[in-house]
Amino acid sequence: MSWYFIKSRELVGLGGFAGLPADGSVEIGYSILEQYQRQGFAVEAMTALIERAFSFPGIQVIAIQTLPELIASIRTAERLGFQLAGPGAEAGVIRYQLRR
């Protein structure tokens, strides 16, 4: 399930769930267009995705995956309480998670 992020009828980015929940966990992801980066949209989008994910009682863990060089994404995740959980599903990717 994905959503477009819109401000004043302009596309800012998109994000959503990467597949169905499994074993009490769901993965979320987002992308903000370059001209809207560093304006708070990532935090706003991630906050909405976290709230939506945790609105389902069976979800205990929210995961994200990113590249180690995407410092802004890592800082956003850490600001929202995500902690490094180890390697991601693909080589060179790292995984962060947030527990309920």
Coordinates of N, CA and C in Angstrom, one line a residue:
M1 N 0.8 -1.2 0.0 CA 0.0 0.0 0.0 C 0.9 1.2 0.0
S2 N 0.6 2.1 -0.9 CA 1.5 3.3 -1.0 C 0.6 4.6 -1.1
W3 N 1.2 5.7 -0.7 CA 0.6 7.0 -0.7 C 1.5 8.0 -1.4
Y4 N 0.8 9.0 -2.1 CA 1.6 10.1 -2.6 C 1.5 11.2 -1.5
F5 N 2.6 11.9 -1.3 CA 2.7 13.1 -0.4 C 2.5 14.3 -1.2
I6 N 1.5 15.1 -0.9 CA 1.2 16.3 -1.7 C 1.1 17.5 -0.8
K7 N 1.7 18.6 -1.3 CA 1.5 19.9 -0.6 C 1.1 21.0 -1.6
S8 N 0.1 21.7 -1.4 CA -0.4 22.7 -2.3 C -0.5 22.2 -3.7
R9 N -1.1 21.0 -3.9 CA -1.3 20.4 -5.2 C 0.0 20.0 -5.9
E10 N 1.1 20.0 -5.2 CA 2.4 19.6 -5.7 C 2.8 18.3 -5.1
L11 N 3.4 17.4 -6.0 CA 3.9 16.1 -5.5 C 5.2 16.4 -4.7
V12 N 5.2 15.9 -3.5 CA 6.4 16.1 -2.6 C 7.2 14.8 -2.6
G13 N 6.5 13.6 -2.6 CA 7.1 12.3 -2.5 C 6.1 11.2 -2.4
L14 N 6.6 10.1 -2.1 CA 5.7 8.9 -1.9 C 6.3 8.0 -0.9
G15 N 5.4 7.1 -0.4 CA 5.9 6.1 0.6 C 4.8 5.2 0.9
G16 N 5.1 4.2 1.7 CA 4.1 3.2 2.1 C 4.8 2.0 2.7
F17 N 4.0 0.9 2.7 CA 4.4 -0.4 3.2 C 5.0 -1.2 2.1
A18 N 6.1 -1.9 2.4 CA 6.8 -2.8 1.5 C 6.3 -4.2 1.7
G19 N 5.1 -4.5 1.2 CA 4.5 -5.8 1.4 C 3.6 -5.9 2.6
L20 N 3.1 -7.0 2.8 CA 2.1 -7.3 3.9 C 2.9 -7.5 5.2
P21 N 2.3 -7.3 6.4 CA 2.9 -7.6 7.6 C 3.2 -9.1 7.8
A22 N 4.2 -9.4 8.5 CA 4.5 -10.8 8.7 C 5.2 -10.9 10.1
D23 N 4.6 -11.9 10.9 CA 5.2 -12.1 12.2 C 5.2 -10.9 13.1
G24 N 4.2 -10.0 13.0 CA 4.2 -8.8 13.8 C 5.1 -7.7 13.4
S25 N 5.6 -7.8 12.1 CA 6.5 -6.8 11.6 C 6.1 -6.3 10.2
V26 N 6.4 -5.1 10.0 CA 6.1 -4.5 8.7 C 7.2 -3.6 8.3
E27 N 7.5 -3.5 7.0 CA 8.6 -2.6 6.5 C 7.9 -1.4 5.8
I28 N 8.5 -0.2 6.1 CA 8.0 1.0 5.5 C 9.1 1.6 4.7
G29 N 8.8 2.5 3.7 CA 9.8 3.2 3.0 C 9.2 4.5 2.4
Y30 N 10.0 5.4 2.0 CA 9.6 6.7 1.5 C 10.6 7.2 0.6
S31 N 10.2 8.2 -0.2 CA 11.1 9.0 -1.0 C 10.6 10.4 -1.2
I32 N 11.4 11.4 -0.9 CA 11.0 12.8 -1.1 C 11.8 13.3 -2.3
L33 N 11.1 14.0 -3.1 CA 11.7 14.7 -4.3 C 12.8 15.6 -3.8
E34 N 13.8 15.7 -4.6 CA 15.0 16.5 -4.2 C 14.7 17.9 -3.8
Q35 N 13.8 18.6 -4.6 CA 13.5 20.0 -4.3 C 12.8 20.2 -3.0
Y36 N 12.3 19.1 -2.4 CA 11.5 19.2 -1.1 C 12.3 18.6 0.1
Q37 N 13.5 18.1 -0.2 CA 14.3 17.5 0.9 C 14.8 18.6 1.9
R38 N 15.0 18.2 3.1 CA 15.5 19.1 4.2 C 14.5 20.2 4.5
Q39 N 13.2 19.9 4.4 CA 12.2 20.8 4.7 C 11.2 20.2 5.7
G40 N 11.5 19.0 6.3 CA 10.7 18.4 7.3 C 9.7 17.4 6.7
F41 N 9.6 17.2 5.4 CA 8.6 16.3 4.8 C 8.9 14.9 5.1
A42 N 10.2 14.5 5.2 CA 10.5 13.1 5.5 C 10.0 12.7 6.9
V43 N 10.3 13.6 7.9 CA 9.8 13.4 9.3 C 8.3 13.3 9.3
E44 N 7.6 14.2 8.6 CA 6.2 14.2 8.6 C 5.6 12.9 7.9
A45 N 6.2 12.5 6.8 CA 5.8 11.3 6.1 C 6.1 10.1 7.0
M46 N 7.3 10.0 7.5 CA 7.6 8.8 8.4 C 6.7 8.7 9.6
T47 N 6.4 9.9 10.2 CA 5.5 9.9 11.4 C 4.1 9.3 11.0
A48 N 3.6 9.8 9.9 CA 2.3 9.3 9.4 C 2.3 7.8 9.1
L49 N 3.4 7.3 8.5 CA 3.5 5.9 8.2 C 3.7 5.0 9.5
I50 N 4.4 5.6 10.5 CA 4.5 4.9 11.8 C 3.2 4.8 12.5
E51 N 2.5 5.9 12.5 CA 1.2 5.9 13.2 C 0.2 4.9 12.5
R52 N 0.2 4.9 11.2 CA -0.6 4.0 10.4 C -0.3 2.5 10.7
A53 N 1.0 2.2 10.7 CA 1.5 0.9 11.0 C 1.1 0.4 12.4
F54 N 1.3 1.3 13.4 CA 1.0 0.9 14.7 C -0.5 1.0 15.1
S55 N -1.3 1.5 14.1 CA -2.7 1.4 14.3 C -3.3 0.0 14.2
F56 N -2.5 -0.9 13.7 CA -2.9 -2.3 13.6 C -2.3 -3.0 14.8
P57 N -3.2 -3.6 15.6 CA -2.7 -4.1 16.9 C -1.7 -5.2 16.8
G58 N -1.6 -6.0 15.7 CA -0.6 -7.1 15.6 C 0.8 -6.6 15.3
I59 N 0.9 -5.4 14.9 CA 2.3 -4.9 14.5 C 3.0 -4.5 15.7
Q60 N 4.2 -5.1 15.9 CA 5.1 -4.8 17.1 C 6.4 -4.2 16.7
V61 N 6.7 -4.4 15.4 CA 8.0 -3.9 14.9 C 7.8 -3.2 13.5
I62 N 8.4 -2.1 13.3 CA 8.4 -1.4 12.0 C 9.9 -1.4 11.6
A63 N 10.2 -1.8 10.4 CA 11.5 -1.9 9.8 C 11.7 -1.0 8.6
I64 N 12.9 -0.5 8.5 CA 13.2 0.3 7.3 C 14.6 -0.2 6.8
Q65 N 14.9 -0.1 5.6 CA 16.2 -0.4 5.0 C 16.7 0.8 4.3
T66 N 18.0 1.0 4.4 CA 18.7 2.1 3.7 C 20.1 1.8 3.4
L67 N 20.7 2.6 2.7 CA 22.2 2.5 2.4 C 22.9 3.3 3.5
P68 N 24.1 2.8 3.9 CA 24.8 3.5 5.0 C 25.2 4.9 4.6
E69 N 25.4 5.2 3.3 CA 25.8 6.6 2.9 C 24.6 7.6 2.9
L70 N 23.4 7.1 3.1 CA 22.3 8.1 3.1 C 22.1 8.6 4.5
I71 N 23.0 9.5 4.9 CA 23.1 10.0 6.3 C 21.8 10.7 6.7
A72 N 21.2 11.5 5.8 CA 19.9 12.2 6.1 C 18.8 11.2 6.4
S73 N 18.7 10.1 5.7 CA 17.7 9.1 6.0 C 17.9 8.4 7.3
I74 N 19.2 8.2 7.6 CA 19.5 7.5 8.9 C 19.2 8.5 10.0
R75 N 19.5 9.7 9.9 CA 19.2 10.7 11.0 C 17.7 10.8 11.2
T76 N 17.0 10.9 10.1 CA 15.5 10.9 10.2 C 15.0 9.7 11.0
A77 N 15.5 8.5 10.6 CA 15.0 7.3 11.3 C 15.4 7.3 12.8
E78 N 16.6 7.7 13.1 CA 17.1 7.8 14.5 C 16.3 8.8 15.3
R79 N 16.0 9.9 14.6 CA 15.2 11.0 15.3 C 13.8 10.5 15.7
L80 N 13.3 9.5 14.9 CA 12.0 9.0 15.2 C 12.0 7.7 16.1
G81 N 13.2 7.4 16.5 CA 13.4 6.3 17.5 C 13.8 5.0 16.9
F82 N 14.1 4.9 15.6 CA 14.6 3.7 15.0 C 16.0 3.4 15.5
Q83 N 16.3 2.1 15.6 CA 17.7 1.7 16.0 C 18.2 0.7 15.0
L84 N 19.6 0.8 14.8 CA 20.2 -0.1 13.9 C 20.0 -1.5 14.3
A85 N 19.6 -2.4 13.4 CA 19.2 -3.8 13.7 C 20.1 -4.7 12.9
G86 N 21.0 -4.2 12.1 CA 22.0 -5.1 11.4 C 21.9 -5.0 9.9
P87 N 22.4 -6.0 9.2 CA 22.4 -5.9 7.7 C 20.9 -6.0 7.2
G88 N 20.7 -5.4 6.0 CA 19.5 -5.5 5.3 C 19.3 -6.8 4.5
A89 N 18.3 -6.8 3.7 CA 18.0 -8.0 2.8 C 19.0 -8.1 1.6
E90 N 19.6 -7.0 1.3 CA 20.5 -7.0 0.1 C 21.9 -6.6 0.6
A91 N 22.9 -7.0 -0.2 CA 24.3 -6.6 0.1 C 24.5 -5.1 0.2
G92 N 25.1 -4.6 1.2 CA 25.4 -3.2 1.4 C 24.3 -2.4 2.0
V93 N 23.1 -3.0 2.3 CA 22.0 -2.3 2.9 C 22.0 -2.6 4.4
I94 N 21.5 -1.6 5.1 CA 21.4 -1.8 6.6 C 19.9 -1.6 7.0
R95 N 19.6 -2.3 8.1 CA 18.2 -2.3 8.5 C 18.1 -1.6 9.9
Y96 N 17.1 -0.8 10.0 CA 16.7 -0.2 11.3 C 15.3 -0.6 11.7
Q97 N 15.1 -0.6 13.0 CA 13.7 -1.0 13.4 C 13.3 -0.2 14.6
L98 N 12.0 -0.1 14.7 CA 11.3 0.6 15.8 C 10.3 -0.4 16.4
R99 N 10.4 -0.5 17.7 CA 9.5 -1.4 18.4 C 8.4 -0.6 19.1
R100 N 7.3 -1.2 19.2 CA 6.1 -0.6 19.8 C 6.4 -0.3 21.2

